Amino acid sequence: GLLSFLARRYPDAPHLRQMNVAETQRLEKRIAFDGMGTIIAVCLGYAGFVHVFVSESRRHIRAQAEKAQLEAEMAAAREVQQVMLPDNVDSFPGYSVDSVYRPALQLGGDFFQILPAANGFLLVLGDVAGKGLAAAMHVSMLVGVIRTIALDTNDPAIVLGKLHDRLVGRTSGISTALAAHVSDNGLVTIANAGHLLSYLDGREVDLPGALSLGISVGGNYQSVRFELSPGSRLTFYSDGVVEAQNKAGELFGFDRVRAISAEPADAIVEKAVQFGQVDDITVVTIQRLVSSQTPGLNLANDPNPAPA
């Protein structure tokens, strides 16, 4: 377009059948000038090309090196996070414990621990704000604290209180958590710190409200107790299940979660993922086996579990 404009703006001079000496000299000078201008323009063009090529090559090499280093760090973080996840095995007599963890990215912000405890086992499940490496590092710290606390106590309210004290003033994000101790005779003690409520045989377990972990005005957590009858299933999940979103922007929602809450953990996760996963998903189910007939407190049919 520029060349067309110039051609119209400066049309060629009329062709002469004969030129005198002066006109011939002017034409020779014009041809020499045009040739020199063409050479200079080509040289400048190639110099610019070489400069851009060298600069972009250096930038590409730096970017590849940084990418390789980041991938190595992410791989190491994934390995550490996988080591921190509990083995999905039935290691508690009288119970079937299933867990599925599906991060939205390579590294997730959900965490859960299932640890042997006096007269049963302890479950701590939660979610930290954000995703990626920062969330994974936060999770690593929480898992270490949980394992340390579990050496001293298996009381869910105390566990959450110690986690809260550890986080106050040390993090700007929000971390939710829910802790539950399941005894050998089916007695379940649960405390909540701003996490989603669990389901018992498709019915939401009513727990006292409490602020999330690390909020300076919080830290007061109460436990409730109820019996997990033989054959009953207790389901814990993270907000990634509720927040699954399809292409139309519709959320999976609490109604769908309630409808499938009595299903196995892998079935719940698969339905949420197929609907449209946008956040980390964790589901843990605890089912008391029918063969476990040890009597416990008869609270399973009570719509309001007893405060601890």
PDB file of C-alpha atoms in Angstrom:
ATOM      1  CA  GLY A   1       0.000   0.000   0.000  1.00  0.00           C
ATOM      2  CA  LEU A   2       2.833   2.390   0.812  1.00  0.00           C
ATOM      3  CA  LEU A   3       4.595   1.636  -2.452  1.00  0.00           C
ATOM      4  CA  SER A   4       1.376   2.159  -4.412  1.00  0.00           C
ATOM      5  CA  PHE A   5       0.933   5.541  -2.729  1.00  0.00           C
ATOM      6  CA  LEU A   6       4.476   6.592  -3.585  1.00  0.00           C
ATOM      7  CA  ALA A   7       4.078   5.438  -7.180  1.00  0.00           C
ATOM      8  CA  ARG A   8       0.989   7.587  -7.551  1.00  0.00           C
ATOM      9  CA  ARG A   9       2.541  10.504  -5.699  1.00  0.00           C
ATOM     10  CA  TYR A  10       5.797  10.467  -7.667  1.00  0.00           C
ATOM     11  CA  PRO A  11       5.065   9.113 -11.137  1.00  0.00           C
ATOM     12  CA  ASP A  12       7.874   8.132 -13.460  1.00  0.00           C
ATOM     13  CA  ALA A  13       9.350  10.873 -15.608  1.00  0.00           C
ATOM     14  CA  PRO A  14       8.377  10.735 -19.270  1.00  0.00           C
ATOM     15  CA  HIS A  15      10.667   8.592 -21.380  1.00  0.00           C
ATOM     16  CA  LEU A  16      12.845  10.587 -23.742  1.00  0.00           C
ATOM     17  CA  ARG A  17      13.927   9.294 -27.088  1.00  0.00           C
ATOM     18  CA  GLN A  18      17.175  11.283 -26.809  1.00  0.00           C
ATOM     19  CA  MET A  19      19.037  12.724 -23.754  1.00  0.00           C
ATOM     20  CA  ASN A  20      21.748  15.294 -23.714  1.00  0.00           C
ATOM     21  CA  VAL A  21      24.923  15.029 -21.636  1.00  0.00           C
ATOM     22  CA  ALA A  22      23.484  16.807 -18.580  1.00  0.00           C
ATOM     23  CA  GLU A  23      20.368  14.663 -18.539  1.00  0.00           C
ATOM     24  CA  THR A  24      22.447  11.527 -18.893  1.00  0.00           C
ATOM     25  CA  GLN A  25      24.640  12.544 -15.938  1.00  0.00           C
ATOM     26  CA  ARG A  26      21.577  13.248 -13.799  1.00  0.00           C
ATOM     27  CA  LEU A  27      20.136   9.852 -14.668  1.00  0.00           C
ATOM     28  CA  GLU A  28      23.401   8.110 -13.788  1.00  0.00           C
ATOM     29  CA  LYS A  29      23.527   9.889 -10.444  1.00  0.00           C
ATOM     30  CA  ARG A  30      19.886   8.952  -9.781  1.00  0.00           C
ATOM     31  CA  ILE A  31      20.555   5.308 -10.603  1.00  0.00           C
ATOM     32  CA  ALA A  32      23.630   5.268  -8.356  1.00  0.00           C
ATOM     33  CA  PHE A  33      21.654   6.920  -5.547  1.00  0.00           C
ATOM     34  CA  ASP A  34      18.783   4.427  -5.892  1.00  0.00           C
ATOM     35  CA  GLY A  35      21.201   1.511  -5.929  1.00  0.00           C
ATOM     36  CA  MET A  36      22.973   2.739  -2.801  1.00  0.00           C
ATOM     37  CA  GLY A  37      19.621   3.280  -1.063  1.00  0.00           C
ATOM     38  CA  THR A  38      18.529  -0.225  -1.961  1.00  0.00           C
ATOM     39  CA  ILE A  39      21.778  -1.707  -0.615  1.00  0.00           C
ATOM     40  CA  ILE A  40      21.474   0.267   2.629  1.00  0.00           C
ATOM     41  CA  ALA A  41      17.818  -0.743   3.082  1.00  0.00           C
ATOM     42  CA  VAL A  42      18.618  -4.416   2.508  1.00  0.00           C
ATOM     43  CA  CYS A  43      21.570  -4.267   4.924  1.00  0.00           C
ATOM     44  CA  LEU A  44      19.448  -2.585   7.587  1.00  0.00           C
ATOM     45  CA  GLY A  45      16.732  -5.170   7.099  1.00  0.00           C
ATOM     46  CA  TYR A  46      19.122  -8.082   7.488  1.00  0.00           C
ATOM     47  CA  ALA A  47      20.795  -6.429  10.496  1.00  0.00           C
ATOM     48  CA  GLY A  48      17.400  -6.028  12.161  1.00  0.00           C
ATOM     49  CA  PHE A  49      16.532  -9.622  11.359  1.00  0.00           C
ATOM     50  CA  VAL A  50      19.792 -10.895  12.850  1.00  0.00           C
ATOM     51  CA  HIS A  51      19.317  -8.738  15.953  1.00  0.00           C
ATOM     52  CA  VAL A  52      15.766  -9.981  16.506  1.00  0.00           C
ATOM     53  CA  PHE A  53      16.802 -13.576  15.810  1.00  0.00           C
ATOM     54  CA  VAL A  54      19.664 -13.470  18.326  1.00  0.00           C
ATOM     55  CA  SER A  55      17.547 -11.679  20.959  1.00  0.00           C
ATOM     56  CA  GLU A  56      14.627 -14.062  20.596  1.00  0.00           C
ATOM     57  CA  SER A  57      16.945 -17.069  20.633  1.00  0.00           C
ATOM     58  CA  ARG A  58      18.460 -15.914  23.921  1.00  0.00           C
ATOM     59  CA  ARG A  59      15.000 -15.240  25.363  1.00  0.00           C
ATOM     60  CA  HIS A  60      13.791 -18.652  24.204  1.00  0.00           C
ATOM     61  CA  ILE A  61      16.794 -20.366  25.799  1.00  0.00           C
ATOM     62  CA  ARG A  62      16.181 -18.533  29.091  1.00  0.00           C
ATOM     63  CA  ALA A  63      12.473 -19.354  28.968  1.00  0.00           C
ATOM     64  CA  GLN A  64      13.182 -23.028  28.293  1.00  0.00           C
ATOM     65  CA  ALA A  65      15.666 -23.162  31.166  1.00  0.00           C
ATOM     66  CA  GLU A  66      13.177 -21.506  33.527  1.00  0.00           C
ATOM     67  CA  LYS A  67      10.429 -23.845  32.310  1.00  0.00           C
ATOM     68  CA  ALA A  68      12.639 -26.892  32.869  1.00  0.00           C
ATOM     69  CA  GLN A  69      13.498 -25.688  36.372  1.00  0.00           C
ATOM     70  CA  LEU A  70       9.837 -24.998  37.166  1.00  0.00           C
ATOM     71  CA  GLU A  71       8.801 -28.418  35.844  1.00  0.00           C
ATOM     72  CA  ALA A  72      11.462 -30.046  37.997  1.00  0.00           C
ATOM     73  CA  GLU A  73      10.205 -28.158  41.047  1.00  0.00           C
ATOM     74  CA  MET A  74       6.597 -29.064  40.222  1.00  0.00           C
ATOM     75  CA  ALA A  75       7.546 -32.709  39.771  1.00  0.00           C
ATOM     76  CA  ALA A  76       9.309 -32.705  43.142  1.00  0.00           C
ATOM     77  CA  ALA A  77       6.297 -31.009  44.751  1.00  0.00           C
ATOM     78  CA  ARG A  78       3.915 -33.555  43.185  1.00  0.00           C
ATOM     79  CA  GLU A  79       6.070 -36.377  44.501  1.00  0.00           C
ATOM     80  CA  VAL A  80       6.065 -34.879  47.992  1.00  0.00           C
ATOM     81  CA  GLN A  81       2.298 -34.329  47.846  1.00  0.00           C
ATOM     82  CA  GLN A  82       1.675 -37.904  46.727  1.00  0.00           C
ATOM     83  CA  VAL A  83       3.821 -39.209  49.571  1.00  0.00           C
ATOM     84  CA  MET A  84       1.753 -37.159  52.030  1.00  0.00           C
ATOM     85  CA  LEU A  85      -1.536 -38.653  50.847  1.00  0.00           C
ATOM     86  CA  PRO A  86      -2.669 -41.636  52.909  1.00  0.00           C
ATOM     87  CA  ASP A  87      -2.703 -45.047  51.272  1.00  0.00           C
ATOM     88  CA  ASN A  88      -6.151 -46.047  50.081  1.00  0.00           C
ATOM     89  CA  VAL A  89      -6.289 -49.316  51.984  1.00  0.00           C
ATOM     90  CA  ASP A  90      -8.693 -50.833  54.466  1.00  0.00           C
ATOM     91  CA  SER A  91      -6.395 -50.796  57.455  1.00  0.00           C
ATOM     92  CA  PHE A  92      -9.028 -50.272  60.149  1.00  0.00           C
ATOM     93  CA  PRO A  93     -10.877 -53.392  61.350  1.00  0.00           C
ATOM     94  CA  GLY A  94     -14.634 -53.154  61.045  1.00  0.00           C
ATOM     95  CA  TYR A  95     -14.553 -50.307  58.516  1.00  0.00           C
ATOM     96  CA  SER A  96     -14.194 -49.782  54.796  1.00  0.00           C
ATOM     97  CA  VAL A  97     -12.414 -46.490  54.099  1.00  0.00           C
ATOM     98  CA  ASP A  98     -12.245 -45.185  50.529  1.00  0.00           C
ATOM     99  CA  SER A  99     -10.666 -41.965  49.346  1.00  0.00           C
ATOM    100  CA  VAL A 100     -10.258 -40.263  45.973  1.00  0.00           C
ATOM    101  CA  TYR A 101      -8.179 -37.140  45.404  1.00  0.00           C
ATOM    102  CA  ARG A 102      -8.394 -35.383  42.009  1.00  0.00           C
ATOM    103  CA  PRO A 103      -6.543 -32.030  41.771  1.00  0.00           C
ATOM    104  CA  ALA A 104      -7.710 -29.528  39.176  1.00  0.00           C
ATOM    105  CA  LEU A 105      -4.103 -28.660  38.298  1.00  0.00           C
ATOM    106  CA  GLN A 106      -0.849 -30.548  38.699  1.00  0.00           C
ATOM    107  CA  LEU A 107      -0.790 -29.524  42.346  1.00  0.00           C
ATOM    108  CA  GLY A 108      -3.833 -29.152  44.556  1.00  0.00           C
ATOM    109  CA  GLY A 109      -4.982 -27.272  47.614  1.00  0.00           C
ATOM    110  CA  ASP A 110      -7.073 -30.033  49.192  1.00  0.00           C
ATOM    111  CA  PHE A 111      -5.654 -32.130  52.015  1.00  0.00           C
ATOM    112  CA  PHE A 112      -6.726 -35.071  54.094  1.00  0.00           C
ATOM    113  CA  GLN A 113      -5.100 -37.407  56.548  1.00  0.00           C
ATOM    114  CA  ILE A 114      -6.361 -40.711  57.952  1.00  0.00           C
ATOM    115  CA  LEU A 115      -4.274 -41.634  60.957  1.00  0.00           C
ATOM    116  CA  PRO A 116      -4.477 -44.476  63.496  1.00  0.00           C
ATOM    117  CA  ALA A 117      -5.553 -43.189  66.892  1.00  0.00           C
ATOM    118  CA  ALA A 118      -6.396 -44.563  70.287  1.00  0.00           C
ATOM    119  CA  ASN A 119      -9.496 -46.753  70.056  1.00  0.00           C
ATOM    120  CA  GLY A 120     -10.015 -46.060  66.327  1.00  0.00           C
ATOM    121  CA  PHE A 121      -8.709 -43.627  63.744  1.00  0.00           C
ATOM    122  CA  LEU A 122      -8.624 -39.895  63.063  1.00  0.00           C
ATOM    123  CA  LEU A 123      -9.637 -38.178  59.811  1.00  0.00           C
ATOM    124  CA  VAL A 124      -8.727 -34.555  59.033  1.00  0.00           C
ATOM    125  CA  LEU A 125      -9.933 -33.138  55.728  1.00  0.00           C
ATOM    126  CA  GLY A 126      -9.783 -29.594  54.425  1.00  0.00           C
ATOM    127  CA  ASP A 127      -9.092 -27.068  51.711  1.00  0.00           C
ATOM    128  CA  VAL A 128      -6.717 -24.124  51.423  1.00  0.00           C
ATOM    129  CA  ALA A 129      -7.330 -21.086  49.253  1.00  0.00           C
ATOM    130  CA  GLY A 130      -5.792 -21.093  45.796  1.00  0.00           C
ATOM    131  CA  LYS A 131      -4.191 -23.681  43.559  1.00  0.00           C
ATOM    132  CA  GLY A 132      -0.774 -24.588  42.245  1.00  0.00           C
ATOM    133  CA  LEU A 133       2.596 -24.511  43.979  1.00  0.00           C
ATOM    134  CA  ALA A 134       1.694 -21.958  46.675  1.00  0.00           C
ATOM    135  CA  ALA A 135      -1.349 -23.969  47.750  1.00  0.00           C
ATOM    136  CA  ALA A 136       0.695 -27.184  47.672  1.00  0.00           C
ATOM    137  CA  MET A 137       3.311 -25.698  50.000  1.00  0.00           C
ATOM    138  CA  HIS A 138       0.543 -24.579  52.363  1.00  0.00           C
ATOM    139  CA  VAL A 139      -0.884 -28.095  52.286  1.00  0.00           C
ATOM    140  CA  SER A 140       2.536 -29.575  53.064  1.00  0.00           C
ATOM    141  CA  MET A 141       2.816 -27.412  56.158  1.00  0.00           C
ATOM    142  CA  LEU A 142      -0.698 -28.336  57.335  1.00  0.00           C
ATOM    143  CA  VAL A 143      -0.130 -32.052  56.844  1.00  0.00           C
ATOM    144  CA  GLY A 144       3.048 -31.887  58.924  1.00  0.00           C
ATOM    145  CA  VAL A 145       1.215 -30.033  61.690  1.00  0.00           C
ATOM    146  CA  ILE A 146      -1.674 -32.523  61.628  1.00  0.00           C
ATOM    147  CA  ARG A 147       0.645 -35.490  62.002  1.00  0.00           C
ATOM    148  CA  THR A 148       2.421 -33.807  64.892  1.00  0.00           C
ATOM    149  CA  ILE A 149      -0.822 -32.915  66.670  1.00  0.00           C
ATOM    150  CA  ALA A 150      -2.179 -36.442  66.207  1.00  0.00           C
ATOM    151  CA  LEU A 151       0.665 -37.751  68.335  1.00  0.00           C
ATOM    152  CA  ASP A 152      -0.750 -35.883  71.356  1.00  0.00           C
ATOM    153  CA  THR A 153      -4.529 -35.935  70.902  1.00  0.00           C
ATOM    154  CA  ASN A 154      -7.330 -37.445  68.826  1.00  0.00           C
ATOM    155  CA  ASP A 155      -9.999 -35.000  69.965  1.00  0.00           C
ATOM    156  CA  PRO A 156     -11.268 -33.296  66.777  1.00  0.00           C
ATOM    157  CA  ALA A 157     -11.995 -29.958  68.476  1.00  0.00           C
ATOM    158  CA  ILE A 158      -8.507 -29.831  69.979  1.00  0.00           C
ATOM    159  CA  VAL A 159      -6.936 -30.827  66.658  1.00  0.00           C
ATOM    160  CA  LEU A 160      -8.682 -27.977  64.866  1.00  0.00           C
ATOM    161  CA  GLY A 161      -7.830 -25.560  67.667  1.00  0.00           C
ATOM    162  CA  LYS A 162      -4.125 -26.381  67.390  1.00  0.00           C
ATOM    163  CA  LEU A 163      -4.257 -26.048  63.609  1.00  0.00           C
ATOM    164  CA  HIS A 164      -5.906 -22.657  64.042  1.00  0.00           C
ATOM    165  CA  ASP A 165      -3.226 -21.500  66.482  1.00  0.00           C
ATOM    166  CA  ARG A 166      -0.532 -22.607  64.058  1.00  0.00           C
ATOM    167  CA  LEU A 167      -2.035 -20.554  61.212  1.00  0.00           C
ATOM    168  CA  VAL A 168      -2.945 -17.330  63.014  1.00  0.00           C
ATOM    169  CA  GLY A 169      -0.711 -14.561  61.698  1.00  0.00           C
ATOM    170  CA  ARG A 170       1.144 -16.906  59.347  1.00  0.00           C
ATOM    171  CA  THR A 171      -1.152 -16.941  56.330  1.00  0.00           C
ATOM    172  CA  SER A 172      -3.394 -14.498  54.510  1.00  0.00           C
ATOM    173  CA  GLY A 173      -5.527 -17.162  52.808  1.00  0.00           C
ATOM    174  CA  ILE A 174      -8.506 -19.048  54.170  1.00  0.00           C
ATOM    175  CA  SER A 175      -8.218 -22.698  55.155  1.00  0.00           C
ATOM    176  CA  THR A 176     -11.217 -24.797  56.047  1.00  0.00           C
ATOM    177  CA  ALA A 177     -11.052 -28.147  57.790  1.00  0.00           C
ATOM    178  CA  LEU A 178     -13.155 -30.858  59.359  1.00  0.00           C
ATOM    179  CA  ALA A 179     -11.843 -33.416  61.837  1.00  0.00           C
ATOM    180  CA  ALA A 180     -13.499 -36.681  62.883  1.00  0.00           C
ATOM    181  CA  HIS A 181     -12.511 -39.465  65.259  1.00  0.00           C
ATOM    182  CA  VAL A 182     -14.107 -42.837  64.560  1.00  0.00           C
ATOM    183  CA  SER A 183     -13.895 -45.335  67.408  1.00  0.00           C
ATOM    184  CA  ASP A 184     -13.802 -49.099  67.132  1.00  0.00           C
ATOM    185  CA  ASN A 185     -17.384 -49.363  68.439  1.00  0.00           C
ATOM    186  CA  GLY A 186     -18.837 -46.931  65.869  1.00  0.00           C
ATOM    187  CA  LEU A 187     -18.854 -43.737  67.905  1.00  0.00           C
ATOM    188  CA  VAL A 188     -18.040 -40.757  65.684  1.00  0.00           C
ATOM    189  CA  THR A 189     -16.868 -37.420  67.082  1.00  0.00           C
ATOM    190  CA  ILE A 190     -16.749 -34.525  64.578  1.00  0.00           C
ATOM    191  CA  ALA A 191     -15.711 -30.878  64.743  1.00  0.00           C
ATOM    192  CA  ASN A 192     -15.877 -28.364  61.907  1.00  0.00           C
ATOM    193  CA  ALA A 193     -13.877 -25.252  60.991  1.00  0.00           C
ATOM    194  CA  GLY A 194     -15.798 -23.653  58.143  1.00  0.00           C
ATOM    195  CA  HIS A 195     -15.779 -26.763  55.960  1.00  0.00           C
ATOM    196  CA  LEU A 196     -18.685 -28.322  54.092  1.00  0.00           C
ATOM    197  CA  LEU A 197     -20.809 -30.623  56.217  1.00  0.00           C
ATOM    198  CA  SER A 198     -20.542 -34.377  55.824  1.00  0.00           C
ATOM    199  CA  TYR A 199     -23.374 -36.789  54.964  1.00  0.00           C
ATOM    200  CA  LEU A 200     -24.549 -39.809  56.909  1.00  0.00           C
ATOM    201  CA  ASP A 201     -26.472 -42.211  54.651  1.00  0.00           C
ATOM    202  CA  GLY A 202     -27.506 -39.328  52.407  1.00  0.00           C
ATOM    203  CA  ARG A 203     -28.494 -37.029  55.270  1.00  0.00           C
ATOM    204  CA  GLU A 204     -26.465 -33.960  56.142  1.00  0.00           C
ATOM    205  CA  VAL A 205     -24.834 -34.108  59.570  1.00  0.00           C
ATOM    206  CA  ASP A 206     -25.748 -31.012  61.569  1.00  0.00           C
ATOM    207  CA  LEU A 207     -22.630 -29.406  63.087  1.00  0.00           C
ATOM    208  CA  PRO A 208     -22.139 -26.155  65.013  1.00  0.00           C
ATOM    209  CA  GLY A 209     -20.982 -23.275  62.843  1.00  0.00           C
ATOM    210  CA  ALA A 210     -17.425 -22.038  63.224  1.00  0.00           C
ATOM    211  CA  LEU A 211     -15.000 -19.745  61.435  1.00  0.00           C
ATOM    212  CA  SER A 212     -12.288 -21.077  59.176  1.00  0.00           C
ATOM    213  CA  LEU A 213      -8.773 -21.760  60.390  1.00  0.00           C
ATOM    214  CA  GLY A 214      -6.355 -18.900  60.956  1.00  0.00           C
ATOM    215  CA  ILE A 215      -8.934 -16.138  61.495  1.00  0.00           C
ATOM    216  CA  SER A 216      -7.826 -14.214  64.575  1.00  0.00           C
ATOM    217  CA  VAL A 217     -11.308 -13.942  66.112  1.00  0.00           C
ATOM    218  CA  GLY A 218     -11.962 -17.674  65.627  1.00  0.00           C
ATOM    219  CA  GLY A 219     -10.452 -20.762  67.141  1.00  0.00           C
ATOM    220  CA  ASN A 220     -13.474 -21.962  69.147  1.00  0.00           C
ATOM    221  CA  TYR A 221     -14.628 -25.350  67.879  1.00  0.00           C
ATOM    222  CA  GLN A 222     -17.203 -27.749  69.277  1.00  0.00           C
ATOM    223  CA  SER A 223     -17.615 -31.449  68.678  1.00  0.00           C
ATOM    224  CA  VAL A 224     -20.740 -33.543  68.230  1.00  0.00           C
ATOM    225  CA  ARG A 225     -21.063 -37.293  68.669  1.00  0.00           C
ATOM    226  CA  PHE A 226     -23.221 -39.914  67.019  1.00  0.00           C
ATOM    227  CA  GLU A 227     -23.098 -43.590  66.215  1.00  0.00           C
ATOM    228  CA  LEU A 228     -22.205 -44.996  62.827  1.00  0.00           C
ATOM    229  CA  SER A 229     -24.407 -48.077  62.666  1.00  0.00           C
ATOM    230  CA  PRO A 230     -23.261 -51.246  60.867  1.00  0.00           C
ATOM    231  CA  GLY A 231     -23.853 -50.774  57.139  1.00  0.00           C
ATOM    232  CA  SER A 232     -24.038 -46.966  57.385  1.00  0.00           C
ATOM    233  CA  ARG A 233     -21.773 -44.740  55.321  1.00  0.00           C
ATOM    234  CA  LEU A 234     -20.278 -41.381  56.277  1.00  0.00           C
ATOM    235  CA  THR A 235     -19.209 -39.170  53.351  1.00  0.00           C
ATOM    236  CA  PHE A 236     -16.768 -36.252  53.466  1.00  0.00           C
ATOM    237  CA  TYR A 237     -16.024 -34.064  50.440  1.00  0.00           C
ATOM    238  CA  SER A 238     -14.380 -30.821  49.381  1.00  0.00           C
ATOM    239  CA  ASP A 239     -16.015 -27.868  47.645  1.00  0.00           C
ATOM    240  CA  GLY A 240     -14.662 -29.030  44.289  1.00  0.00           C
ATOM    241  CA  VAL A 241     -17.628 -31.401  44.080  1.00  0.00           C
ATOM    242  CA  VAL A 242     -20.241 -28.702  44.685  1.00  0.00           C
ATOM    243  CA  GLU A 243     -18.456 -26.186  42.440  1.00  0.00           C
ATOM    244  CA  ALA A 244     -18.166 -28.479  39.421  1.00  0.00           C
ATOM    245  CA  GLN A 245     -19.538 -26.471  36.503  1.00  0.00           C
ATOM    246  CA  ASN A 246     -20.806 -27.497  33.088  1.00  0.00           C
ATOM    247  CA  LYS A 247     -20.365 -25.582  29.831  1.00  0.00           C
ATOM    248  CA  ALA A 248     -23.632 -23.723  30.400  1.00  0.00           C
ATOM    249  CA  GLY A 249     -22.282 -22.305  33.674  1.00  0.00           C
ATOM    250  CA  GLU A 250     -24.538 -24.454  35.881  1.00  0.00           C
ATOM    251  CA  LEU A 251     -23.039 -25.622  39.185  1.00  0.00           C
ATOM    252  CA  PHE A 252     -23.218 -29.223  40.325  1.00  0.00           C
ATOM    253  CA  GLY A 253     -24.759 -27.883  43.529  1.00  0.00           C
ATOM    254  CA  PHE A 254     -25.734 -29.286  46.899  1.00  0.00           C
ATOM    255  CA  ASP A 255     -28.867 -31.042  45.675  1.00  0.00           C
ATOM    256  CA  ARG A 256     -26.881 -33.267  43.315  1.00  0.00           C
ATOM    257  CA  VAL A 257     -24.254 -33.879  45.990  1.00  0.00           C
ATOM    258  CA  ARG A 258     -26.944 -34.925  48.458  1.00  0.00           C
ATOM    259  CA  ALA A 259     -28.500 -37.270  45.903  1.00  0.00           C
ATOM    260  CA  ILE A 260     -25.217 -39.155  45.317  1.00  0.00           C
ATOM    261  CA  SER A 261     -23.698 -38.795  48.795  1.00  0.00           C
ATOM    262  CA  ALA A 262     -24.409 -42.432  49.708  1.00  0.00           C
ATOM    263  CA  GLU A 263     -22.512 -43.739  46.668  1.00  0.00           C
ATOM    264  CA  PRO A 264     -18.856 -44.907  46.710  1.00  0.00           C
ATOM    265  CA  ALA A 265     -16.156 -42.246  46.655  1.00  0.00           C
ATOM    266  CA  ASP A 266     -14.956 -42.984  43.123  1.00  0.00           C
ATOM    267  CA  ALA A 267     -18.522 -42.768  41.747  1.00  0.00           C
ATOM    268  CA  ILE A 268     -19.044 -39.344  43.356  1.00  0.00           C
ATOM    269  CA  VAL A 269     -15.772 -38.028  41.966  1.00  0.00           C
ATOM    270  CA  GLU A 270     -16.411 -39.345  38.460  1.00  0.00           C
ATOM    271  CA  LYS A 271     -19.850 -37.722  38.297  1.00  0.00           C
ATOM    272  CA  ALA A 272     -18.435 -34.376  39.432  1.00  0.00           C
ATOM    273  CA  VAL A 273     -15.534 -34.582  36.959  1.00  0.00           C
ATOM    274  CA  GLN A 274     -17.821 -35.497  34.067  1.00  0.00           C
ATOM    275  CA  PHE A 275     -20.105 -32.595  34.972  1.00  0.00           C
ATOM    276  CA  GLY A 276     -17.136 -30.214  34.708  1.00  0.00           C
ATOM    277  CA  GLN A 277     -14.282 -30.029  37.217  1.00  0.00           C
ATOM    278  CA  VAL A 278     -12.965 -26.543  37.991  1.00  0.00           C
ATOM    279  CA  ASP A 279     -11.444 -27.045  41.451  1.00  0.00           C
ATOM    280  CA  ASP A 280      -9.661 -29.735  43.439  1.00  0.00           C
ATOM    281  CA  ILE A 281     -11.929 -32.644  44.363  1.00  0.00           C
ATOM    282  CA  THR A 282     -11.539 -34.853  47.416  1.00  0.00           C
ATOM    283  CA  VAL A 283     -14.038 -37.446  48.623  1.00  0.00           C
ATOM    284  CA  VAL A 284     -13.594 -39.775  51.600  1.00  0.00           C
ATOM    285  CA  THR A 285     -16.191 -42.357  52.601  1.00  0.00           C
ATOM    286  CA  ILE A 286     -16.226 -44.392  55.809  1.00  0.00           C
ATOM    287  CA  GLN A 287     -18.561 -47.350  55.960  1.00  0.00           C
ATOM    288  CA  ARG A 288     -18.985 -49.485  59.024  1.00  0.00           C
ATOM    289  CA  LEU A 289     -19.081 -53.105  57.993  1.00  0.00           C
ATOM    290  CA  VAL A 290     -22.174 -55.138  58.808  1.00  0.00           C
ATOM    291  CA  SER A 291     -20.047 -57.767  60.504  1.00  0.00           C
ATOM    292  CA  SER A 292     -19.038 -55.151  63.078  1.00  0.00           C
ATOM    293  CA  GLN A 293     -21.683 -55.691  65.754  1.00  0.00           C
ATOM    294  CA  THR A 294     -19.941 -54.031  68.677  1.00  0.00           C
ATOM    295  CA  PRO A 295     -22.615 -51.998  70.511  1.00  0.00           C
ATOM    296  CA  GLY A 296     -22.217 -48.251  70.742  1.00  0.00           C
ATOM    297  CA  LEU A 297     -24.320 -45.235  71.641  1.00  0.00           C
ATOM    298  CA  ASN A 298     -27.711 -45.416  69.960  1.00  0.00           C
ATOM    299  CA  LEU A 299     -27.651 -41.970  68.321  1.00  0.00           C
ATOM    300  CA  ALA A 300     -27.774 -42.899  64.630  1.00  0.00           C
ATOM    301  CA  ASN A 301     -31.452 -42.001  64.215  1.00  0.00           C
ATOM    302  CA  ASP A 302     -31.208 -38.794  66.194  1.00  0.00           C
ATOM    303  CA  PRO A 303     -31.496 -35.833  63.742  1.00  0.00           C
ATOM    304  CA  ASN A 304     -29.443 -33.706  66.149  1.00  0.00           C
ATOM    305  CA  PRO A 305     -26.230 -35.457  67.197  1.00  0.00           C
ATOM    306  CA  ALA A 306     -25.226 -35.037  70.793  1.00  0.00           C
ATOM    307  CA  PRO A 307     -22.693 -32.291  71.609  1.00  0.00           C
ATOM    308  CA  ALA A 308     -19.364 -33.572  72.842  1.00  0.00           C
TER     309      ALA A 308
END
